[in-house]
Amino acid sequence: MGLLIKNGTIISAVDEFVGDILVENEKIKEVGVNLSEEGHEVVDATGKFVFPGGVDEHVHMGPFNSYSFETSHAAVVGGTTTIVDFAPQFEGMGLIESKDKHNKERAEGISTADYSFHTMVMDTDDKLLEEIPLMAENGLATVKLLMAYNGTPYHANDELIFRTMQIARDHGITVMLHCENGDMIVELENQLFEKGNKLPINWSYSRPALVEDEATRRAIYLAELADCPTFIVHVTTEGAMNHIKEAQERGLSVYGETCTHYLILDESYLNTPDIEGAKYVCAPALRPKPHQEALWKAVRDNDLIAVSSDHAAYRGGFAAKSLFEFPNIPPGAPGMQDRLAMLWSQGVEKGRISRQRFVEIFATSPAKMVGLYPQKGLISPGADADIVIYDPEYRGIITHADSYEGTDYSTYEGFERIGIAEKVYLRGKLMAERGKLVGDKGNGRYIKAKPYGLTYQNFKKEVKDKVLQ
Ligand code: MN
């Protein structure tokens, strides 16, 4: 017996039509019109939208003292069926071994969402370069390096980034970069701190837009010289976005994402007379309002290809975060549960993006970037039956009372939500209904990523061969 979802308006990244979806053995078996009901469990989706479960390609489960995979059902309840976490490199351990350890300790048998991993460099040992050719066979297609966080294991200098790029591009590995100039941040932080500034708004003053613009530009130079497909994570400024656009117009394989909170929230959330703004301390910082419409336009026009949550929910929530003062407030904002609600309510319903574009940035392009497509991110025969049935008539308000993220606040508290994920299926299993978890926890599956993802779609090796002969 299969599951037959009838008469929904099925939305893909390119079209929509009223039709039926037949699910059998965790997969989509057939998509069509007037499919036979005989022998199947029928779910009537008349008047509802039906689209692929979300793929959140940028979440943090575990490091930074954040809640781990035990809260991944928050994503599922919100309509995101696959999350891609950054597996931090453990001290003295390689990228692949670190991923295995991280998976064993934090994800396996615990995650409710299906999941995959990016590697994250936290060590400058050359041995990591030798591992890059082995990544693909170990289910890894992405390596992240951070230009910020000087003086911590997270920081990678330009030399390491460049050398990583030179090797990665020969193996279909996408280099992901956090672009902020770490030297600028350290100096500004010190100057502000020495003057006695302790409030959350100083987080923003110490890492203004130019810090990101500069690093993004530099990252593009490095990518061009190494001739390596590159993905810039959490683009938050008009300047950085323009650098990426200009690079693409010159034919470079440089792509970027932004995150929900940079589209919705602005710098004023940090600017409170007390520590309340600590809730919104994240890196890069929330930006002054004019950047937001520029980012929406970039999302609409495919200058940015995905919107992730950059979910990082600090253990203990605001109660724990509020014990710190600038510059030591732990960064990170929860958001994997509300990504769909916010993109739909603020994007689709406000006419900033089409429904097709919504599906593309929410599920399809993220899956392609990571190397999970076409298993994830689309509704088509053979794909995993990760399906959202969306009731567009629902009206409500985002509130922490509905949150499964483990913290004591919601990043989007008080925002209107238009529509709700009426049913969320993960590989054909009903997991959530109208904001409530109804499925079992801990059955999320590890999905291995494949190399040569979206960033390689127009890539031709040229420059390196010219320079290094
Ligand atoms: Mn992040």
Coordinates of C-alpha atoms and ligand atoms in Angstrom, one line a residue:
M1 CA 0.0 0.0 0.0
G2 CA 1.3 3.4 -1.0
L3 CA 0.5 6.9 0.1
L4 CA -1.3 9.0 -2.5
I5 CA -1.4 12.8 -2.1
K6 CA -4.2 14.0 -4.3
N7 CA -5.1 17.2 -6.0
G8 CA -2.5 19.5 -4.4
T9 CA -0.9 22.3 -6.3
I10 CA 2.6 20.8 -6.7
I11 CA 5.3 23.5 -6.8
S12 CA 8.8 22.9 -8.2
A13 CA 11.6 25.3 -8.8
V14 CA 10.3 25.9 -12.3
D15 CA 6.5 25.4 -12.4
E16 CA 3.4 24.4 -10.6
F17 CA 0.4 22.3 -11.5
V18 CA -2.5 20.5 -9.8
G19 CA -1.7 16.8 -9.5
D20 CA -1.1 13.7 -7.4
I21 CA 2.0 12.1 -5.9
L22 CA 2.3 8.4 -5.2
V23 CA 4.7 7.4 -2.5
E24 CA 6.0 3.8 -2.0
N25 CA 8.9 2.5 0.0
E26 CA 10.1 5.9 1.2
K27 CA 10.4 7.2 -2.4
I28 CA 8.2 9.1 -4.8
K29 CA 7.0 6.5 -7.3
E30 CA 4.9 8.6 -9.6
V31 CA 3.7 12.2 -10.2
G32 CA 0.7 12.7 -12.4
V33 CA -3.0 13.5 -12.6
N34 CA -5.9 11.3 -11.7
L35 CA -3.7 8.5 -10.3
S36 CA -5.6 5.5 -9.2
E37 CA -6.5 5.5 -5.5
E38 CA -6.9 1.7 -5.4
G39 CA -5.1 0.1 -2.5
H40 CA -3.5 3.3 -1.2
E41 CA -3.9 5.6 1.7
V42 CA -5.3 8.8 0.2
V43 CA -4.5 12.3 1.5
D44 CA -6.6 15.0 0.0
A45 CA -4.5 18.2 -0.7
T46 CA -7.1 20.2 -2.5
G47 CA -6.5 23.9 -2.0
K48 CA -3.1 23.2 -0.6
F49 CA 0.4 23.7 -1.9
V50 CA 2.7 20.7 -2.1
F51 CA 6.5 21.1 -2.3
P52 CA 9.7 19.3 -1.4
G53 CA 10.8 19.2 2.2
G54 CA 13.4 21.9 2.9
V55 CA 17.1 21.4 2.8
D56 CA 18.9 23.7 5.2
E57 CA 22.5 23.6 4.0
H58 CA 23.9 25.6 6.9
V59 CA 23.2 24.6 10.5
H60 CA 25.4 24.1 13.6
M61 CA 24.6 21.1 15.7
G62 CA 27.0 20.7 18.5
P63 CA 30.0 23.0 18.6
F64 CA 29.9 26.5 20.1
N65 CA 28.1 25.0 23.0
S66 CA 25.0 24.8 20.9
Y67 CA 22.1 22.2 21.1
S68 CA 22.9 19.3 18.9
F69 CA 20.9 16.8 16.8
E70 CA 18.5 16.1 19.7
T71 CA 16.7 19.2 18.6
S72 CA 16.7 18.5 14.9
H73 CA 13.0 17.7 14.9
A74 CA 12.5 21.5 15.2
A75 CA 13.6 21.7 11.5
V76 CA 11.2 18.9 10.5
V77 CA 8.2 20.5 12.3
G78 CA 8.9 23.7 10.3
G79 CA 9.0 21.9 7.0
T80 CA 12.8 21.3 6.7
T81 CA 13.4 17.5 6.3
T82 CA 17.2 17.6 5.7
I83 CA 19.8 19.6 7.5
V84 CA 23.5 19.9 6.7
D85 CA 25.7 20.4 9.6
F86 CA 29.4 21.5 9.9
A87 CA 31.5 18.7 11.3
P88 CA 34.2 20.6 13.2
Q89 CA 37.7 19.2 13.0
F90 CA 38.9 17.9 16.3
E91 CA 42.3 18.8 17.6
G92 CA 45.0 16.5 16.1
M93 CA 42.4 14.6 14.0
G94 CA 41.7 14.7 10.3
L95 CA 38.7 16.0 8.5
I96 CA 37.2 12.6 7.7
E97 CA 37.8 11.0 11.1
S98 CA 36.4 14.1 12.8
K99 CA 33.2 13.8 10.7
D100 CA 32.9 10.2 11.7
K101 CA 33.4 11.0 15.4
H102 CA 31.0 13.9 15.2
N103 CA 28.4 11.7 13.5
K104 CA 28.7 8.9 16.0
E105 CA 28.6 11.1 19.1
R106 CA 26.0 13.6 18.1
A107 CA 23.9 12.5 15.2
E108 CA 23.6 8.8 14.6
G109 CA 20.4 7.4 16.2
I110 CA 19.6 10.9 17.5
S111 CA 18.8 13.0 14.5
T112 CA 15.1 13.2 13.5
A113 CA 15.8 15.1 10.3
D114 CA 17.8 13.4 7.6
Y115 CA 21.3 15.0 7.6
S116 CA 24.6 15.3 5.9
F117 CA 27.9 17.1 6.7
H118 CA 30.3 19.7 5.6
T119 CA 33.8 19.4 6.8
M120 CA 35.1 22.5 8.8
V121 CA 38.8 23.2 9.0
M122 CA 40.0 24.0 12.5
D123 CA 43.6 23.1 12.2
T124 CA 46.4 24.4 9.9
D125 CA 48.2 21.1 9.7
D126 CA 49.1 20.2 6.1
K127 CA 47.7 16.7 6.6
L128 CA 44.3 18.1 5.9
L129 CA 45.3 18.9 2.3
E130 CA 46.1 15.2 1.8
E131 CA 42.6 14.3 2.9
I132 CA 40.8 16.4 0.3
P133 CA 41.2 13.8 -2.5
L134 CA 39.6 11.2 -0.2
M135 CA 36.6 13.3 0.8
A136 CA 34.2 12.3 -2.0
E137 CA 34.5 8.5 -1.3
N138 CA 33.7 9.4 2.3
G139 CA 30.5 11.2 1.5
L140 CA 31.9 14.7 1.8
A141 CA 31.7 17.3 -0.9
T142 CA 32.3 20.5 0.8
V143 CA 35.1 22.1 3.0
K144 CA 34.5 25.2 5.0
L145 CA 37.2 27.7 6.1
L146 CA 36.7 30.8 8.1
M147 CA 38.6 34.0 7.4
A148 CA 37.5 35.5 10.7
Y149 CA 38.0 34.5 14.4
N150 CA 41.7 35.3 14.5
G151 CA 43.5 33.7 17.5
T152 CA 41.1 30.7 17.6
P153 CA 41.2 27.3 15.8
Y154 CA 38.4 28.5 13.5
H155 CA 40.7 31.0 11.7
A156 CA 42.2 30.1 8.3
N157 CA 44.8 32.4 6.7
D158 CA 44.9 33.2 3.0
E159 CA 47.7 30.7 2.3
L160 CA 45.7 27.8 3.7
I161 CA 42.6 28.8 1.9
F162 CA 44.4 29.1 -1.4
R163 CA 46.2 25.8 -1.1
T164 CA 42.9 24.1 -0.1
M165 CA 41.3 25.6 -3.2
Q166 CA 44.0 24.4 -5.5
I167 CA 43.4 20.8 -4.4
A168 CA 39.7 20.9 -3.9
R169 CA 38.9 21.9 -7.5
D170 CA 40.6 18.8 -8.9
H171 CA 38.2 16.6 -6.8
G172 CA 34.9 18.3 -7.2
I173 CA 34.9 19.6 -3.7
T174 CA 33.2 23.0 -3.1
V175 CA 35.1 25.4 -0.9
M176 CA 32.8 27.3 1.5
L177 CA 34.1 30.5 3.0
H178 CA 33.1 32.6 5.9
C179 CA 34.2 36.0 4.7
E180 CA 35.0 38.6 7.3
N181 CA 38.4 40.3 7.8
G182 CA 39.6 38.9 11.1
D183 CA 42.3 41.5 11.7
M184 CA 39.9 44.3 11.3
I185 CA 37.5 42.7 13.8
V186 CA 40.1 42.1 16.4
E187 CA 41.4 45.6 16.3
L188 CA 37.9 47.2 16.4
E189 CA 36.8 44.9 19.2
N190 CA 39.9 45.9 21.3
Q191 CA 39.4 49.6 20.7
L192 CA 35.7 49.5 21.6
F193 CA 36.3 47.3 24.7
E194 CA 39.1 49.6 25.9
K195 CA 36.6 52.5 25.9
G196 CA 34.3 50.5 28.2
N197 CA 31.7 49.5 25.6
K198 CA 29.9 46.3 26.7
L199 CA 26.5 46.4 25.1
P200 CA 25.5 44.0 22.3
I201 CA 25.4 46.7 19.6
N202 CA 29.2 46.9 19.8
W203 CA 29.2 43.4 18.2
S204 CA 27.9 45.2 15.1
Y205 CA 30.3 48.2 15.4
S206 CA 33.2 45.9 15.6
R207 CA 32.4 44.0 12.4
P208 CA 30.8 46.6 10.0
A209 CA 29.8 45.9 6.4
L210 CA 33.3 46.8 5.0
V211 CA 34.8 44.0 7.0
E212 CA 32.7 41.5 5.0
D213 CA 33.0 43.4 1.7
E214 CA 36.8 43.3 1.9
A215 CA 37.0 39.6 2.8
T216 CA 34.5 38.6 0.1
R217 CA 36.5 40.5 -2.5
R218 CA 39.7 38.8 -1.3
A219 CA 38.0 35.4 -1.3
I220 CA 37.0 35.9 -5.0
Y221 CA 40.6 36.8 -5.9
L222 CA 41.8 33.7 -4.2
A223 CA 39.1 31.6 -6.0
E224 CA 40.0 33.2 -9.3
L225 CA 43.8 32.5 -8.9
A226 CA 43.2 28.9 -7.7
D227 CA 40.4 28.5 -10.3
C228 CA 38.2 26.9 -7.7
P229 CA 34.4 26.8 -7.5
T230 CA 33.6 28.6 -4.3
F231 CA 30.5 29.2 -2.1
I232 CA 30.4 32.3 0.1
V233 CA 28.3 31.6 3.2
H234 CA 26.0 34.1 4.8
V235 CA 26.3 37.0 2.5
T236 CA 24.8 40.0 4.4
T237 CA 25.9 43.2 2.6
E238 CA 25.0 44.9 -0.6
G239 CA 28.8 45.3 -1.2
A240 CA 29.6 41.7 -0.8
M241 CA 26.7 40.6 -2.9
N242 CA 27.8 43.0 -5.7
H243 CA 31.3 41.5 -5.6
I244 CA 29.8 38.0 -6.1
K245 CA 27.6 39.2 -8.9
E246 CA 30.5 40.9 -10.7
A247 CA 32.5 37.7 -10.4
Q248 CA 29.7 35.6 -11.9
E249 CA 29.4 38.1 -14.8
R250 CA 33.1 37.5 -15.5
G251 CA 32.4 33.7 -15.6
L252 CA 33.8 32.7 -12.3
S253 CA 32.2 29.9 -10.4
V254 CA 31.6 31.9 -7.3
Y255 CA 28.2 31.6 -5.6
G256 CA 26.6 32.7 -2.3
E257 CA 23.8 32.2 0.1
T258 CA 22.2 34.5 2.7
C259 CA 20.3 33.5 5.8
T260 CA 16.8 34.1 7.0
H261 CA 17.7 36.6 9.7
Y262 CA 19.7 38.9 7.4
L263 CA 16.6 39.2 5.2
I264 CA 14.2 39.8 8.1
L265 CA 16.0 41.4 11.0
D266 CA 18.2 44.6 11.1
E267 CA 20.9 46.0 13.2
S268 CA 18.3 47.8 15.5
Y269 CA 17.7 44.4 17.2
L270 CA 21.2 44.6 18.7
N271 CA 20.7 48.2 19.8
T272 CA 19.1 47.7 23.2
P273 CA 19.9 49.6 26.4
D274 CA 20.4 46.3 28.1
I275 CA 21.7 42.8 27.3
E276 CA 18.5 41.9 25.4
G277 CA 20.3 42.4 22.1
A278 CA 22.5 39.3 23.0
K279 CA 19.7 37.2 21.4
Y280 CA 20.7 38.6 18.0
V281 CA 24.5 38.3 18.3
C282 CA 25.6 36.3 15.3
A283 CA 28.3 36.5 12.7
P284 CA 28.3 38.4 10.5
A285 CA 26.3 40.9 12.5
L286 CA 22.8 42.0 11.6
R287 CA 23.0 44.9 9.1
P288 CA 21.4 48.4 8.8
K289 CA 18.1 48.1 7.0
P290 CA 19.1 49.2 3.4
H291 CA 21.0 46.0 3.0
Q292 CA 17.9 43.9 3.4
E293 CA 16.1 44.9 0.2
A294 CA 19.4 44.5 -1.7
L295 CA 19.6 40.9 -0.4
W296 CA 15.9 40.2 -1.2
K297 CA 16.6 41.4 -4.7
A298 CA 19.7 39.2 -5.0
V299 CA 17.7 36.2 -3.8
R300 CA 14.9 37.0 -6.3
D301 CA 17.4 37.3 -9.2
N302 CA 19.4 34.2 -8.3
D303 CA 22.5 36.3 -7.5
L304 CA 22.3 34.4 -4.2
I305 CA 21.3 30.8 -4.7
A306 CA 20.1 29.7 -1.3
V307 CA 18.7 30.9 2.0
S308 CA 19.9 28.9 5.0
S309 CA 19.2 29.4 8.7
D310 CA 22.8 29.3 10.1
H311 CA 21.0 27.8 13.0
A312 CA 23.0 27.8 16.2
A313 CA 21.0 27.6 19.4
Y314 CA 23.2 28.3 22.5
R315 CA 22.6 25.8 25.3
G316 CA 20.6 27.5 28.0
G317 CA 19.2 30.1 25.5
F318 CA 19.1 33.8 26.4
A319 CA 19.4 33.0 30.1
A320 CA 22.9 31.7 29.4
K321 CA 23.8 34.2 26.7
S322 CA 22.9 37.1 28.9
L323 CA 25.6 36.2 31.4
F324 CA 28.1 37.6 28.9
E325 CA 29.0 41.1 27.8
F326 CA 30.6 42.4 24.6
P327 CA 33.0 41.2 23.2
N328 CA 32.4 37.7 24.8
I329 CA 28.7 37.2 24.0
P330 CA 28.5 33.7 22.3
P331 CA 27.4 34.2 18.7
G332 CA 24.6 32.3 17.0
A333 CA 20.9 32.5 16.5
P334 CA 18.3 29.7 16.4
G335 CA 16.2 29.6 13.3
M336 CA 15.9 26.2 11.6
Q337 CA 12.3 25.8 12.6
D338 CA 11.0 29.1 11.2
R339 CA 12.9 29.3 7.9
L340 CA 9.9 28.2 5.8
A341 CA 7.4 30.4 7.7
M342 CA 9.6 33.5 7.4
L343 CA 10.5 32.9 3.7
W344 CA 6.9 32.3 2.8
S345 CA 5.3 35.1 4.9
Q346 CA 8.0 37.7 4.2
G347 CA 9.0 36.6 0.7
V348 CA 6.2 34.9 -1.2
E349 CA 3.3 36.7 0.5
K350 CA 4.9 40.1 0.1
G351 CA 5.6 39.6 -3.6
R352 CA 9.4 39.6 -3.2
I353 CA 9.9 36.1 -4.6
S354 CA 7.7 33.7 -6.6
R355 CA 6.5 30.4 -5.2
Q356 CA 8.9 28.7 -7.7
R357 CA 11.8 30.8 -6.5
F358 CA 10.9 30.0 -2.9
V359 CA 11.2 26.2 -3.6
E360 CA 14.5 26.8 -5.4
I361 CA 16.1 28.7 -2.5
F362 CA 14.5 26.6 0.3
A363 CA 15.1 23.1 -1.1
T364 CA 16.3 22.6 -4.6
S365 CA 19.4 24.7 -4.9
P366 CA 20.7 23.9 -1.4
A367 CA 20.4 20.2 -2.3
K368 CA 22.3 20.8 -5.5
M369 CA 25.0 22.8 -3.8
V370 CA 25.7 20.2 -1.1
G371 CA 25.6 17.2 -3.5
L372 CA 22.3 15.7 -2.3
Y373 CA 20.3 16.3 -5.4
P374 CA 18.2 14.6 -6.9
Q375 CA 17.7 12.4 -3.9
K376 CA 16.7 15.5 -1.9
G377 CA 15.2 18.9 -3.0
L378 CA 12.6 17.9 -5.6
I379 CA 9.4 16.1 -6.2
S380 CA 10.1 13.6 -8.9
P381 CA 10.0 9.8 -9.3
G382 CA 13.0 8.3 -7.6
A383 CA 13.5 11.1 -5.1
D384 CA 13.1 10.6 -1.4
A385 CA 9.4 11.3 -0.4
D386 CA 10.2 14.4 1.6
I387 CA 7.0 16.4 1.1
V388 CA 5.4 19.4 2.7
I389 CA 1.6 20.0 2.3
Y390 CA 1.2 23.7 3.0
D391 CA -2.0 25.3 4.1
P392 CA -1.8 28.9 2.8
E393 CA -4.9 30.0 4.6
Y394 CA -3.5 29.7 8.1
R395 CA -2.8 33.0 10.0
G396 CA -0.8 33.1 13.2
I397 CA 2.1 34.6 15.1
I398 CA 5.6 33.2 15.6
T399 CA 6.0 32.5 19.3
H400 CA 8.5 30.7 21.5
A401 CA 5.7 28.6 22.9
D402 CA 5.6 26.7 19.6
S403 CA 9.4 26.2 19.4
Y404 CA 11.2 22.9 19.4
E405 CA 14.6 24.5 19.2
G406 CA 15.5 24.0 22.8
T407 CA 16.1 27.6 23.7
D408 CA 14.1 30.0 25.8
Y409 CA 13.3 32.4 23.0
S410 CA 12.4 32.6 19.3
T411 CA 14.5 34.7 16.9
Y412 CA 11.3 35.7 15.1
E413 CA 9.1 36.2 18.1
G414 CA 6.0 38.2 17.2
F415 CA 6.3 38.1 13.4
E416 CA 3.1 37.2 11.5
R417 CA 3.1 33.8 9.8
I418 CA 1.0 33.2 6.8
G419 CA 0.3 29.6 6.1
I420 CA 1.6 26.5 7.9
A421 CA 3.1 23.2 7.1
E422 CA -0.1 21.1 7.5
K423 CA 1.7 17.8 7.0
V424 CA 5.5 17.1 6.7
Y425 CA 6.6 13.7 5.4
L426 CA 10.1 12.4 5.7
R427 CA 10.7 9.5 3.3
G428 CA 7.0 9.0 3.2
K429 CA 6.5 9.0 7.0
L430 CA 4.3 11.6 8.5
M431 CA 6.4 13.5 11.0
A432 CA 4.6 16.7 11.7
E433 CA 1.1 18.3 11.5
R434 CA 0.3 21.9 11.8
G435 CA 3.4 22.8 13.9
K436 CA 3.4 19.7 16.1
L437 CA 5.7 16.7 16.0
V438 CA 3.7 13.5 15.4
G439 CA 6.4 11.1 14.2
D440 CA 9.1 9.4 16.2
K441 CA 12.4 11.0 17.0
G442 CA 15.8 9.6 16.1
N443 CA 15.0 8.0 12.7
G444 CA 16.9 10.6 10.6
R445 CA 19.2 9.1 8.1
Y446 CA 22.8 10.1 7.2
I447 CA 22.8 11.0 3.5
K448 CA 26.2 11.0 1.9
A449 CA 27.0 14.0 -0.3
K450 CA 28.3 13.6 -3.9
P451 CA 31.1 15.8 -5.3
Y452 CA 30.7 18.2 -8.3
G453 CA 27.7 20.0 -6.9
L454 CA 26.0 23.1 -8.2
T455 CA 29.1 25.3 -8.0
Y456 CA 30.7 23.1 -10.7
Q457 CA 27.8 23.4 -13.1
N458 CA 29.6 25.9 -15.4
F459 CA 33.1 25.2 -14.3
K460 CA 36.0 24.8 -16.8
K461 CA 39.5 24.3 -15.5
E462 CA 41.7 27.0 -17.1
V463 CA 43.7 29.3 -15.0
K464 CA 45.7 26.9 -12.8
D465 CA 46.9 25.0 -15.8
K466 CA 48.1 28.2 -17.4
V467 CA 49.9 29.5 -14.3
L468 CA 51.5 26.3 -13.0
Q469 CA 52.9 24.6 -16.1
Ligands
MN1 MN 27.5 29.4 10.4

